[in-house]
Short mmCIF file of C-alpha atoms in Angstrom, two decimals:
data_model
loop_
_atom_site.label_atom_id
_atom_site.label_comp_id
_atom_site.label_asym_id
_atom_site.label_seq_id
_atom_site.Cartn_x
_atom_site.Cartn_y
_atom_site.Cartn_z
CA MET X 1 104.78 114.76 116.66
CA SER X 2 106.60 115.29 119.90
CA GLU X 3 103.43 115.72 121.97
CA LYS X 4 101.55 112.67 123.15
CA GLN X 5 98.40 112.03 121.12
CA GLN X 6 95.14 112.50 122.97
CA PRO X 7 93.00 109.34 123.01
CA PRO X 8 89.94 109.49 120.73
CA SER X 9 86.62 110.21 122.40
CA LYS X 10 84.58 107.08 123.05
CA PRO X 11 81.42 106.76 120.92
CA SER X 12 78.08 106.53 122.68
CA ALA X 13 76.60 103.21 123.78
CA ALA X 14 74.02 103.49 120.99
CA VAL X 15 76.74 103.89 118.36
CA GLU X 16 78.64 100.92 119.82
CA ARG X 17 75.54 98.74 119.63
CA GLN X 18 74.91 99.82 116.06
CA HIS X 19 78.35 98.77 114.85
CA ALA X 20 79.17 95.93 117.25
CA GLY X 21 78.23 93.09 114.91
CA PHE X 22 80.53 94.09 112.07
CA ILE X 23 83.39 95.00 114.42
CA ARG X 24 83.11 91.52 115.93
CA ALA X 25 83.21 90.06 112.43
CA ALA X 26 86.45 91.95 111.74
CA ASN X 27 87.88 90.88 115.08
CA ALA X 28 87.04 87.24 114.36
CA LEU X 29 89.10 87.58 111.18
CA ALA X 30 91.96 88.97 113.25
CA ARG X 31 91.93 85.82 115.38
CA GLN X 32 91.80 83.65 112.27
CA SER X 33 94.78 85.58 110.96
CA VAL X 34 96.83 84.62 114.03
CA ALA X 35 95.80 80.99 113.58
CA ARG X 36 97.25 81.21 110.06
CA ALA X 37 100.59 82.51 111.39
CA ASN X 38 99.94 86.17 110.59
CA HIS X 39 99.42 89.29 112.69
CA PRO X 40 96.08 89.97 114.47
CA PHE X 41 94.20 92.21 112.07
CA GLY X 42 91.01 91.73 110.06
CA ALA X 43 88.63 93.91 108.04
CA VAL X 44 85.29 93.71 106.22
CA LEU X 45 83.47 95.83 103.64
CA VAL X 46 79.79 96.37 104.36
CA ARG X 47 76.97 97.48 102.08
CA TYR X 48 74.04 99.27 103.71
CA ARG X 49 70.69 99.12 101.95
CA GLY X 50 68.80 102.37 101.55
CA ASP X 51 69.63 105.60 103.30
CA GLY X 52 69.62 104.13 106.80
CA GLU X 53 72.30 102.21 108.63
CA GLN X 54 70.07 99.53 110.09
CA GLU X 55 70.44 96.76 107.52
CA GLY X 56 73.89 95.95 106.26
CA GLU X 57 75.68 92.95 104.81
CA VAL X 58 79.33 91.96 104.56
CA VAL X 59 80.27 91.88 100.88
CA LEU X 60 84.02 91.24 101.23
CA SER X 61 86.52 90.37 103.95
CA ALA X 62 90.29 90.17 104.37
CA GLN X 63 92.93 89.23 106.91
CA ASN X 64 96.50 90.28 107.53
CA GLY X 65 98.92 88.41 105.25
CA VAL X 66 102.27 89.85 106.31
CA CYS X 67 103.96 86.61 107.35
CA SER X 68 102.33 84.05 105.05
CA GLY X 69 102.83 86.30 102.03
CA VAL X 70 106.25 87.61 103.14
CA ASP X 71 104.92 91.10 102.38
CA VAL X 72 105.08 93.84 105.02
CA THR X 73 102.40 95.83 103.13
CA ALA X 74 99.82 93.01 103.32
CA HIS X 75 97.73 94.70 106.00
CA ALA X 76 94.10 93.62 106.28
CA GLU X 77 92.68 96.92 105.03
CA LEU X 78 95.04 97.10 102.06
CA GLN X 79 94.27 93.48 101.19
CA LEU X 80 90.58 94.34 101.34
CA ILE X 81 90.90 97.35 99.02
CA ARG X 82 92.89 95.28 96.51
CA LYS X 83 90.26 92.55 96.55
CA ALA X 84 87.48 95.09 96.13
CA TRP X 85 89.12 96.63 93.05
CA ALA X 86 89.60 93.16 91.56
CA THR X 87 85.95 92.20 92.12
CA LEU X 88 83.33 94.69 93.35
CA TRP X 89 84.66 97.81 91.65
CA GLN X 90 86.00 96.23 88.48
CA ASP X 91 83.19 97.72 86.38
CA GLY X 92 84.01 101.24 87.55
CA GLY X 93 80.94 101.68 89.73
CA ASP X 94 81.06 104.35 92.42
CA GLU X 95 79.01 102.64 95.13
CA LYS X 96 80.15 103.78 98.58
CA LEU X 97 80.73 101.10 101.21
CA TRP X 98 81.64 101.03 104.89
CA LEU X 99 84.94 99.54 106.01
CA TYR X 100 85.07 97.90 109.45
CA THR X 101 88.47 96.99 110.83
CA SER X 102 89.57 95.31 114.06
CA THR X 103 92.26 97.95 114.66
CA GLU X 104 92.57 101.58 113.56
CA PRO X 105 94.15 101.66 110.08
CA CYS X 106 97.74 102.86 109.66
CA PRO X 107 98.69 105.76 107.34
CA MET X 108 99.47 103.35 104.48
CA CYS X 109 96.03 101.76 104.69
CA CYS X 110 94.36 105.15 105.08
CA GLY X 111 96.05 106.15 101.84
CA ALA X 112 94.67 103.09 100.07
CA ILE X 113 91.19 103.76 101.45
CA TYR X 114 91.39 107.41 100.38
CA TRP X 115 92.57 106.68 96.84
CA ALA X 116 89.95 103.97 96.39
CA GLN X 117 87.29 106.73 96.54
CA ARG X 118 84.70 104.06 97.30
CA VAL X 119 84.67 104.00 101.12
CA SER X 120 82.41 106.48 102.89
CA HIS X 121 83.07 105.41 106.51
CA VAL X 122 85.80 103.65 108.45
CA VAL X 123 84.80 102.04 111.76
CA TYR X 124 87.56 100.56 113.93
CA GLY X 125 87.86 98.56 117.14
CA CYS X 126 91.24 98.97 118.84
CA SER X 127 92.88 102.41 118.63
CA HIS X 128 96.50 103.16 117.74
CA GLY X 129 97.17 104.39 121.25
CA THR X 130 95.92 101.22 122.91
CA LEU X 131 97.83 99.03 120.44
CA ASN X 132 101.04 100.95 121.06
CA ASP X 133 100.65 100.61 124.84
CA ILE X 134 100.13 96.86 124.51
CA VAL X 135 103.13 96.46 122.21
CA ALA X 136 105.35 98.60 124.44
CA GLN X 137 104.45 96.57 127.52
CA ALA X 138 105.03 93.28 125.71
CA ALA X 139 108.39 94.46 124.37
CA ALA X 140 109.54 95.78 127.74
CA SER X 141 108.48 92.59 129.52
CA THR X 142 110.35 90.42 127.03
CA SER X 143 113.48 92.58 127.16
CA SER X 144 113.61 92.52 130.96
CA SER X 145 113.02 88.79 131.28
CA SER X 146 115.35 87.59 128.53
CA PRO X 147 119.18 87.73 128.66
CA SER X 148 119.31 87.77 124.88
CA SER X 149 117.35 89.86 122.42
CA SER X 150 117.70 87.48 119.51
CA SER X 151 114.83 85.10 120.28
CA SER X 152 112.55 86.35 117.52
CA THR X 153 113.52 86.35 113.89
CA SER X 154 110.24 87.18 112.19
CA PRO X 155 110.86 88.52 108.65
CA SER X 156 107.80 90.74 108.92
CA VAL X 157 109.34 93.16 111.43
CA ALA X 158 112.13 95.59 110.61
CA ASP X 159 115.71 95.00 111.77
CA GLY X 160 116.64 96.47 115.15
CA GLN X 161 113.31 95.65 116.74
CA GLN X 162 114.66 93.13 119.24
CA GLY X 163 117.09 95.33 121.13
CA ASP X 164 116.94 97.41 124.30
CA GLY X 165 116.95 101.17 124.80
CA GLU X 166 116.70 103.13 121.58
CA ASN X 167 116.16 100.01 119.49
CA SER X 168 113.30 98.96 121.74
CA GLU X 169 111.64 102.36 121.29
CA HIS X 170 112.14 102.13 117.52
CA LYS X 171 110.52 98.71 117.63
CA VAL X 172 107.36 100.03 119.26
CA GLN X 173 107.07 102.93 116.84
CA GLY X 174 107.54 100.57 113.90
CA VAL X 175 104.65 98.33 114.93
CA ALA X 176 102.01 101.05 115.21
CA MET X 177 102.30 104.44 113.47
CA THR X 178 100.31 106.63 115.81
CA ILE X 179 98.86 109.18 113.40
CA PRO X 180 95.08 109.09 113.94
CA ALA X 181 93.12 107.90 110.92
CA LYS X 182 90.63 110.72 111.41
CA GLU X 183 93.43 113.31 111.20
CA ILE X 184 94.80 111.79 107.99
CA PHE X 185 91.44 111.89 106.24
CA GLU X 186 90.66 115.40 107.50
CA ARG X 187 93.97 116.68 106.11
CA SER X 188 93.63 114.89 102.78
CA GLY X 189 92.03 117.84 100.97
CA LEU X 190 88.89 115.83 100.29
CA PRO X 191 87.61 114.58 103.66
CA HIS X 192 85.00 112.25 102.21
CA VAL X 193 85.82 109.44 104.67
CA GLN X 194 84.22 109.63 108.09
CA VAL X 195 85.90 107.78 110.96
CA ILE X 196 84.09 106.15 113.89
CA GLY X 197 85.87 104.49 116.78
CA PRO X 198 87.02 102.96 118.94
CA ILE X 199 84.17 100.45 119.09
CA LEU X 200 84.35 97.50 121.54
CA GLU X 201 87.97 98.44 122.17
CA ASP X 202 88.59 96.11 125.12
CA GLU X 203 87.23 93.18 123.13
CA CYS X 204 89.37 93.98 120.10
CA ALA X 205 92.46 94.68 122.20
CA ALA X 206 92.29 91.23 123.81
CA VAL X 207 93.77 89.49 120.76
CA HIS X 208 96.70 91.93 120.81
CA ARG X 209 97.30 91.29 124.51
CA GLU X 210 97.52 87.59 123.70
CA PHE X 211 99.57 87.93 120.52
CA TRP X 212 102.36 90.45 121.10
CA PRO X 213 104.00 88.88 124.18
CA ALA X 214 104.22 85.61 122.22
CA PHE X 215 105.52 87.50 119.20
CA PHE X 216 108.37 89.16 121.07
CA SER X 217 109.29 85.97 122.94
CA GLY X 218 109.56 84.07 119.66
CA ALA X 219 106.69 81.69 120.42
CA HIS X 220 104.66 83.04 117.51
CA ASP X 221 107.54 82.33 115.11
CA LYS X 222 107.63 78.68 116.17
CA GLN X 223 103.87 78.32 115.91
CA GLY X 224 103.93 80.13 112.58
CA SER X 225 106.61 77.84 111.16
CA GLN X 226 104.56 74.81 112.16
CA SER X 227 101.43 76.27 110.58
CA VAL X 228 103.25 77.17 107.35
CA ASP X 229 104.91 73.74 107.20
CA ALA X 230 101.53 72.07 107.71
CA ALA X 231 99.95 74.22 105.00
CA SER X 232 102.81 73.49 102.61
CA SER X 233 102.55 69.76 103.32
CA SER X 234 98.81 69.85 102.70
CA SER X 235 99.31 71.81 99.47
CA SER X 236 101.96 69.35 98.26
CA SER X 237 99.69 66.38 99.04
CA SER X 238 96.84 68.00 97.12
CA SER X 239 99.10 68.64 94.14
CA VAL X 240 100.30 65.03 94.09
CA SER X 241 96.72 63.77 94.36
CA SER X 242 95.63 66.08 91.55
CA SER X 243 98.48 64.93 89.32
CA THR X 244 97.68 61.29 90.02
CA ASP X 245 94.02 61.83 89.13
CA LYS X 246 95.02 63.34 85.78
CA VAL X 247 97.27 60.37 85.00
#
């Protein structure tokens, strides 16, 4: 769309209180994801008991795995849907669950949620618009302060995302596809998924404000390499120990 998207209306304070706990759980996963050298996104599936929405429990959780898995489709929500089909929904049951995510799901993840036919509500923290603003500011700041645009070489971001001008704009659009999740579900032909958000947006946006400047400056790549190397070393040590035990 050529017109600027209008920001979603803010839910009431009562609605925020109702969903705050599970949004914070998703956001905690987003922070864990960064600690594991991935992007800051997390999601949980929640089962509510009875007809009300007062008592719920997390039945499954997932983090972003784009960098560690070298898979640009490994978004938290898509990871969660895959895990749910491999475990919770394996017997073909049609129980409807709520999906809470730290950031508004992209069109790809909305598609996965829609086709799963097992999610009745999506509740998100940080909106697309806020994420895009944060990414744009981080990209612009890095471009203006660095004489070279080649500092970051992350394999999880498309080529051309470290340049100035048109490339810089392409970079921002590539990080967050700003089609509202609510609009996608409403236009799906079977709008069975209700969308609530943003919830605790400032709180959920904080991890993005910390992450993206480091990402564009290349600091995240260095930290990520160290984390991956450490994980690989630990895995190798465990394998050697296991082999020795068997001998």
